[in-house]
Short mmCIF file of C-alpha atoms in Angstrom, two decimals:
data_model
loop_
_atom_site.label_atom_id
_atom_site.label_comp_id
_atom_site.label_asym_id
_atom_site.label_seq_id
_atom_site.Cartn_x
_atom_site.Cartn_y
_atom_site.Cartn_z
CA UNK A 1 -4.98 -13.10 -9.94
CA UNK A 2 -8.39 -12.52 -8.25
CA UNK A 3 -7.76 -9.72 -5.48
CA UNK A 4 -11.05 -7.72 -3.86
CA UNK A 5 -9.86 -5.11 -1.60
CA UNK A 6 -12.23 -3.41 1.39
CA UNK A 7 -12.13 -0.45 2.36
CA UNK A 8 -14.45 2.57 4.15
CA UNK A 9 -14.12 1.38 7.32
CA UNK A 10 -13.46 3.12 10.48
CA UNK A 11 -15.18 4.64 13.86
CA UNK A 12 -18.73 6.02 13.93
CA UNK A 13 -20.93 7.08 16.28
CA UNK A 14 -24.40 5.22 17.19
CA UNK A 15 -26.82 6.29 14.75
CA UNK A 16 -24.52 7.87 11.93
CA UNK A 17 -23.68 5.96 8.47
CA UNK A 18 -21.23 4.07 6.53
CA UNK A 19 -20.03 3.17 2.97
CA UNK A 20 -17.84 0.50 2.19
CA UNK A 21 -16.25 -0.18 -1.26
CA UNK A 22 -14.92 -3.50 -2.26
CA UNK A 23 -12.94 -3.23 -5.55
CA UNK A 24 -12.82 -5.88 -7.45
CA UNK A 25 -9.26 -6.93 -9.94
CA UNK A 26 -8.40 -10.23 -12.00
CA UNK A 27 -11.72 -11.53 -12.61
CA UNK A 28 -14.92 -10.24 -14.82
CA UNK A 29 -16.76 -8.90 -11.74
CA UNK A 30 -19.67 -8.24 -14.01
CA UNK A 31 -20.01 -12.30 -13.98
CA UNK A 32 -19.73 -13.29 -10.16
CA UNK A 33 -23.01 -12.44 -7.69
CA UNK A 34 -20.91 -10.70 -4.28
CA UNK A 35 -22.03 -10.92 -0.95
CA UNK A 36 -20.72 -9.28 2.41
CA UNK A 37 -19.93 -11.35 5.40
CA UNK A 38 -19.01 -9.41 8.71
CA UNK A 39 -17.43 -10.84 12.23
CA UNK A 40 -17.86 -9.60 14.96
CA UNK A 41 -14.62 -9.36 17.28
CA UNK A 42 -14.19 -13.02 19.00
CA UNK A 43 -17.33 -14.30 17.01
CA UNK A 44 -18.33 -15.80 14.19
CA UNK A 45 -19.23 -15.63 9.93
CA UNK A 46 -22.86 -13.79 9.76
CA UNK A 47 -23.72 -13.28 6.10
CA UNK A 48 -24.58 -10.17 5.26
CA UNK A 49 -26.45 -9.16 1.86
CA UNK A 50 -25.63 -10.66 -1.68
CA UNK A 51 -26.17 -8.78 -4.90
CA UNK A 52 -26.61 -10.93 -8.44
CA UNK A 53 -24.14 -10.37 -11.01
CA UNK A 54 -26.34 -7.51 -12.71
CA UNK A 55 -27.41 -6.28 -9.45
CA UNK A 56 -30.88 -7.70 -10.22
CA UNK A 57 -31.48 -9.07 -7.49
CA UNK A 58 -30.60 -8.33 -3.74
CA UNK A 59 -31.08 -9.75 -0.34
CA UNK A 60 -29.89 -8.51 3.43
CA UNK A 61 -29.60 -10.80 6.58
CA UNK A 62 -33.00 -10.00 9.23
CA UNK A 63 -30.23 -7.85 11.73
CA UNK A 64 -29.41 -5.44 9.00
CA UNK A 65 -32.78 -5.26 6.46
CA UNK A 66 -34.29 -1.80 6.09
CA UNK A 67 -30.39 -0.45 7.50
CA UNK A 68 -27.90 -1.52 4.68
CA UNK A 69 -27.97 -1.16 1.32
CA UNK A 70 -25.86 -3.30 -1.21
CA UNK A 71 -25.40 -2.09 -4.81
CA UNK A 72 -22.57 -2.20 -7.41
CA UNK A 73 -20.43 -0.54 -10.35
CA UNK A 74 -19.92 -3.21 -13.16
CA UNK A 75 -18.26 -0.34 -14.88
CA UNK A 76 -15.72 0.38 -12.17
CA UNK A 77 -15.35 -3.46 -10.96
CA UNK A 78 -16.44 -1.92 -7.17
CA UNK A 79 -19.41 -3.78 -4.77
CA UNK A 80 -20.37 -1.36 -2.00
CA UNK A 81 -21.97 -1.74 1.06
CA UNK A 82 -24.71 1.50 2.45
CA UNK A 83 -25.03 1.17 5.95
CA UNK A 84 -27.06 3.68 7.76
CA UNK A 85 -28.85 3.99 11.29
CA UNK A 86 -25.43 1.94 12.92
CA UNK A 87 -25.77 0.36 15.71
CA UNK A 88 -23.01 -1.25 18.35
CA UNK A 89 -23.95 -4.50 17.64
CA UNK A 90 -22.91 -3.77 13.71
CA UNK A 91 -19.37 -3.72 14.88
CA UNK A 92 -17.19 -6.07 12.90
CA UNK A 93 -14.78 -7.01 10.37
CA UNK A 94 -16.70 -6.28 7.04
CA UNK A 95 -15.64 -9.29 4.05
CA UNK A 96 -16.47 -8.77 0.90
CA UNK A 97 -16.81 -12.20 -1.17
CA UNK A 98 -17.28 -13.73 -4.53
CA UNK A 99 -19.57 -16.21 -5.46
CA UNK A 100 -23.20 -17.06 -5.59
CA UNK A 101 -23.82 -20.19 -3.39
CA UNK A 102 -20.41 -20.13 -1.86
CA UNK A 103 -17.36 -17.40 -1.35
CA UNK A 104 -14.42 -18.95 -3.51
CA UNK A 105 -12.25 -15.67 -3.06
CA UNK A 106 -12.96 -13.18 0.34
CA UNK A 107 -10.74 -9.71 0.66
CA UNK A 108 -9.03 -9.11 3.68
CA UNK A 109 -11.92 -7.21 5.67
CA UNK A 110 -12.25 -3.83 6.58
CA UNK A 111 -13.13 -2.93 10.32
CA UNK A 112 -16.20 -1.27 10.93
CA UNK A 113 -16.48 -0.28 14.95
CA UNK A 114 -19.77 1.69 16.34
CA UNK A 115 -19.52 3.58 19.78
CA UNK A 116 -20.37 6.77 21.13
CA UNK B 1 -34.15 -19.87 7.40
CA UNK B 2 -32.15 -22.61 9.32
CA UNK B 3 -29.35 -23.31 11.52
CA UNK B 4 -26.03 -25.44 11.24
CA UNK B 5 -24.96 -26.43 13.85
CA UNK B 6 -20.94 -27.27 14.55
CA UNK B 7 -19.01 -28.64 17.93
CA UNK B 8 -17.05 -25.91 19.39
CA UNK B 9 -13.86 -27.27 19.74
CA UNK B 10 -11.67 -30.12 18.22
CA UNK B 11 -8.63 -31.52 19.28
CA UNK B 12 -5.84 -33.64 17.54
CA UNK B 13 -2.39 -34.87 17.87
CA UNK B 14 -0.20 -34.24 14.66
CA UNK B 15 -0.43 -36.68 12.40
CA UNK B 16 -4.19 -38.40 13.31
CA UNK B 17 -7.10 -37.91 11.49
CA UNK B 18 -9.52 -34.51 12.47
CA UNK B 19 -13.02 -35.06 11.87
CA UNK B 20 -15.24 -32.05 11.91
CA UNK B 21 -19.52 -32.29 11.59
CA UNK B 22 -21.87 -30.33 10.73
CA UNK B 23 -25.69 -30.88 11.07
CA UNK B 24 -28.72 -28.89 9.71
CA UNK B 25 -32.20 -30.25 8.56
CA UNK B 26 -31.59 -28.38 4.90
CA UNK B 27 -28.26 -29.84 4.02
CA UNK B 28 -29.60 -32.92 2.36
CA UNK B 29 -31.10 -30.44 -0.07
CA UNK B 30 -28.86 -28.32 -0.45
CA UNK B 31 -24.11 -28.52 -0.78
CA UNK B 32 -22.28 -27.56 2.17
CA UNK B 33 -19.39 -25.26 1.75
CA UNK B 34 -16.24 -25.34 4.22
CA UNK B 35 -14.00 -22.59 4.87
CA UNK B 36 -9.99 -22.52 7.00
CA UNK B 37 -9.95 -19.24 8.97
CA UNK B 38 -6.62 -18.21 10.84
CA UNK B 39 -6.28 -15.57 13.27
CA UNK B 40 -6.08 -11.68 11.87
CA UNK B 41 -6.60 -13.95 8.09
CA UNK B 42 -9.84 -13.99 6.07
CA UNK B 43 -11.67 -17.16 5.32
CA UNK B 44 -10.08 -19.90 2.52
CA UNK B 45 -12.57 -22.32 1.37
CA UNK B 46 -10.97 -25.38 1.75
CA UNK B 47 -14.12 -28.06 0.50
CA UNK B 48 -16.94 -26.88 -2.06
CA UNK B 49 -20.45 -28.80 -2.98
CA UNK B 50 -19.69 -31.40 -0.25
CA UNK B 51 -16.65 -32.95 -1.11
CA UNK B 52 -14.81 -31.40 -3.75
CA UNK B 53 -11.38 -29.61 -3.20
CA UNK B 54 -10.65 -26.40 -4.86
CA UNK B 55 -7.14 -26.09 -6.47
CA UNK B 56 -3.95 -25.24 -3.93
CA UNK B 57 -6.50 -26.90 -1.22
CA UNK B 58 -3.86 -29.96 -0.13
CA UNK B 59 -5.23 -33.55 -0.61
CA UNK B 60 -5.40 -34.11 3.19
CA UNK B 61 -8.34 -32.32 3.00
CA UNK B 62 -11.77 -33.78 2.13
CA UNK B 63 -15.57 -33.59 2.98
CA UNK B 64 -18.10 -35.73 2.82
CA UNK B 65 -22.21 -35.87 3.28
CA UNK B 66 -24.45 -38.29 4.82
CA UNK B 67 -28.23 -37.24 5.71
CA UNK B 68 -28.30 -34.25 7.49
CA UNK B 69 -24.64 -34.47 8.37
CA UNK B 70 -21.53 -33.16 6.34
CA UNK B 71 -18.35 -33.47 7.68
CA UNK B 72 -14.91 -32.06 6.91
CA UNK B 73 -12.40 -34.43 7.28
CA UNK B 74 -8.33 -33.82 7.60
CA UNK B 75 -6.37 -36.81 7.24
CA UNK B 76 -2.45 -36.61 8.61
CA UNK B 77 -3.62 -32.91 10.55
CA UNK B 78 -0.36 -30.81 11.18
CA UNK B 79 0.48 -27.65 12.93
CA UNK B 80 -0.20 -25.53 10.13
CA UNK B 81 -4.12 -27.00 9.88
CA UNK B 82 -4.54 -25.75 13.65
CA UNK B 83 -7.55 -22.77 12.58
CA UNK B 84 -11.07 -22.08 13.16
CA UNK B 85 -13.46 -23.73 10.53
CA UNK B 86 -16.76 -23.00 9.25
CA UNK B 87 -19.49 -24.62 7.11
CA UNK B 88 -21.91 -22.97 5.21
CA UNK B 89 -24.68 -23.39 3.33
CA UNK B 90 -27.23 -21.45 0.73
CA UNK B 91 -31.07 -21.33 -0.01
CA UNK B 92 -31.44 -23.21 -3.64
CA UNK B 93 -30.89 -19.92 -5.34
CA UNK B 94 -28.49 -18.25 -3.95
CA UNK B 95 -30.12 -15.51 -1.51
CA UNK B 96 -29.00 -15.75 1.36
CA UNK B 97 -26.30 -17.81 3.05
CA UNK B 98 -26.08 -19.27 6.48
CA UNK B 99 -22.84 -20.35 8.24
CA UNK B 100 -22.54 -22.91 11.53
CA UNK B 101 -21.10 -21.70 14.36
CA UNK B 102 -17.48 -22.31 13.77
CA UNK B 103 -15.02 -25.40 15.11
CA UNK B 104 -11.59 -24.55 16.44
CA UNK B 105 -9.35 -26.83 15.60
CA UNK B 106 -6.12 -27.37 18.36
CA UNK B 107 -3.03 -29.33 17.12
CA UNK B 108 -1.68 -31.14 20.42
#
């Protein structure tokens, strides 16, 4: 069965960086486009960044462009997520999910919290 | 970019029909997505290219699309479907999505 697991998560200080790993089972990852999705605690969905399926092609939401950088491992089934120069507003639940126009399979999140 | 835009809040008795909209100026170009978020769960989608109903989805779930509107519509609602749900929405090739604000659904 499809499972994509998060993880890299954790507490950081203003300013410092990030990486998150989503790995990827049950599916041939090297086929699906992957985005990231965060939520803030109490809020709501904010896409992220998407990658294509050969990592062609990549695009980041306006709040994080320039920050976070998205890239993948066809070889080792893993999406990953670069985040530097955090900020307290980046705090959230970090989803990893499949699909190109829509997520048809999300992981269960990993939490991502910035303060000093 | 553009915005969808969702009510905040529904409200339904068990058993009636829940009827949740969503309205953005793209969506006549482009499908609408919706996705059944519970608390400490990740998102399900629930209703994919307007209307259609991914497998395990029950039937009492449907969508449906008329100008700039697309609603998600649950027919028979019971305690279970009580949830936060979201539309969403993509540029014509896939590059970025965008997501309304969310509707929380309360089962009276």
């Amino acid at each position: 069965q499809v499972q994509l697991v998060e993880s890299g998560g954790g507490v950081v200080q203003p300013g410092r960086s990030l990486r998150l790993s989503c790995a990827a089972s049950g599916f041939s990852f090297s086929s699906y486009g992957m985005n990231w999705v965060r939520q803030a605690p109490g809020k709501g969905l904010e896409w992220v960044s998407v990658i294509w399926y050969d990592g062609s092609n990549k695009n980041y939401a306006d709040s994080v462009k320039g920050r976070f950088t998205i890239s993948r491992d066809n070889s080792k089934n893993t999406l990953y997520l670069q985040m530097n120069s955090l900020r307290a507003e980046d705090t959230a639940v970090y989803y990893c999910a499949r699909g190109g126009q829509a997520g048809d399979f999300w992981g269960q999140g990993t939490l991502v919290t910035v303060t000093s | 970019s553009y915005e969808l835009t969702q009510p905040p809040s529904v409200s339904v008795s068990p058993g009636q029909t829940a009827r949740i909209t969503c309205s953005g100026d793209a969506l006549p170009k482009q499908y609408a997505y919706w996705y059944q978020q519970k608390p400490g769960q990740a998102p399900v989608l629930v209703i994919y290219k307007d209307f259609e109903r991914p497998s395990g989805i029950p039937e009492r779930f449907s969508g449906s699309s008329s100008g700039t509107t697309v609603t998600l519509t649950i027919s028979g609602v019971q305690a279970e479907d009580e949830a936060d749900y979201y539309c969403q929405s993509a540029d014509s090739s896939g590059s970025y999505w965008m997501f309304g604000g969310g509707t929380k659904l309360t089962v009276l």
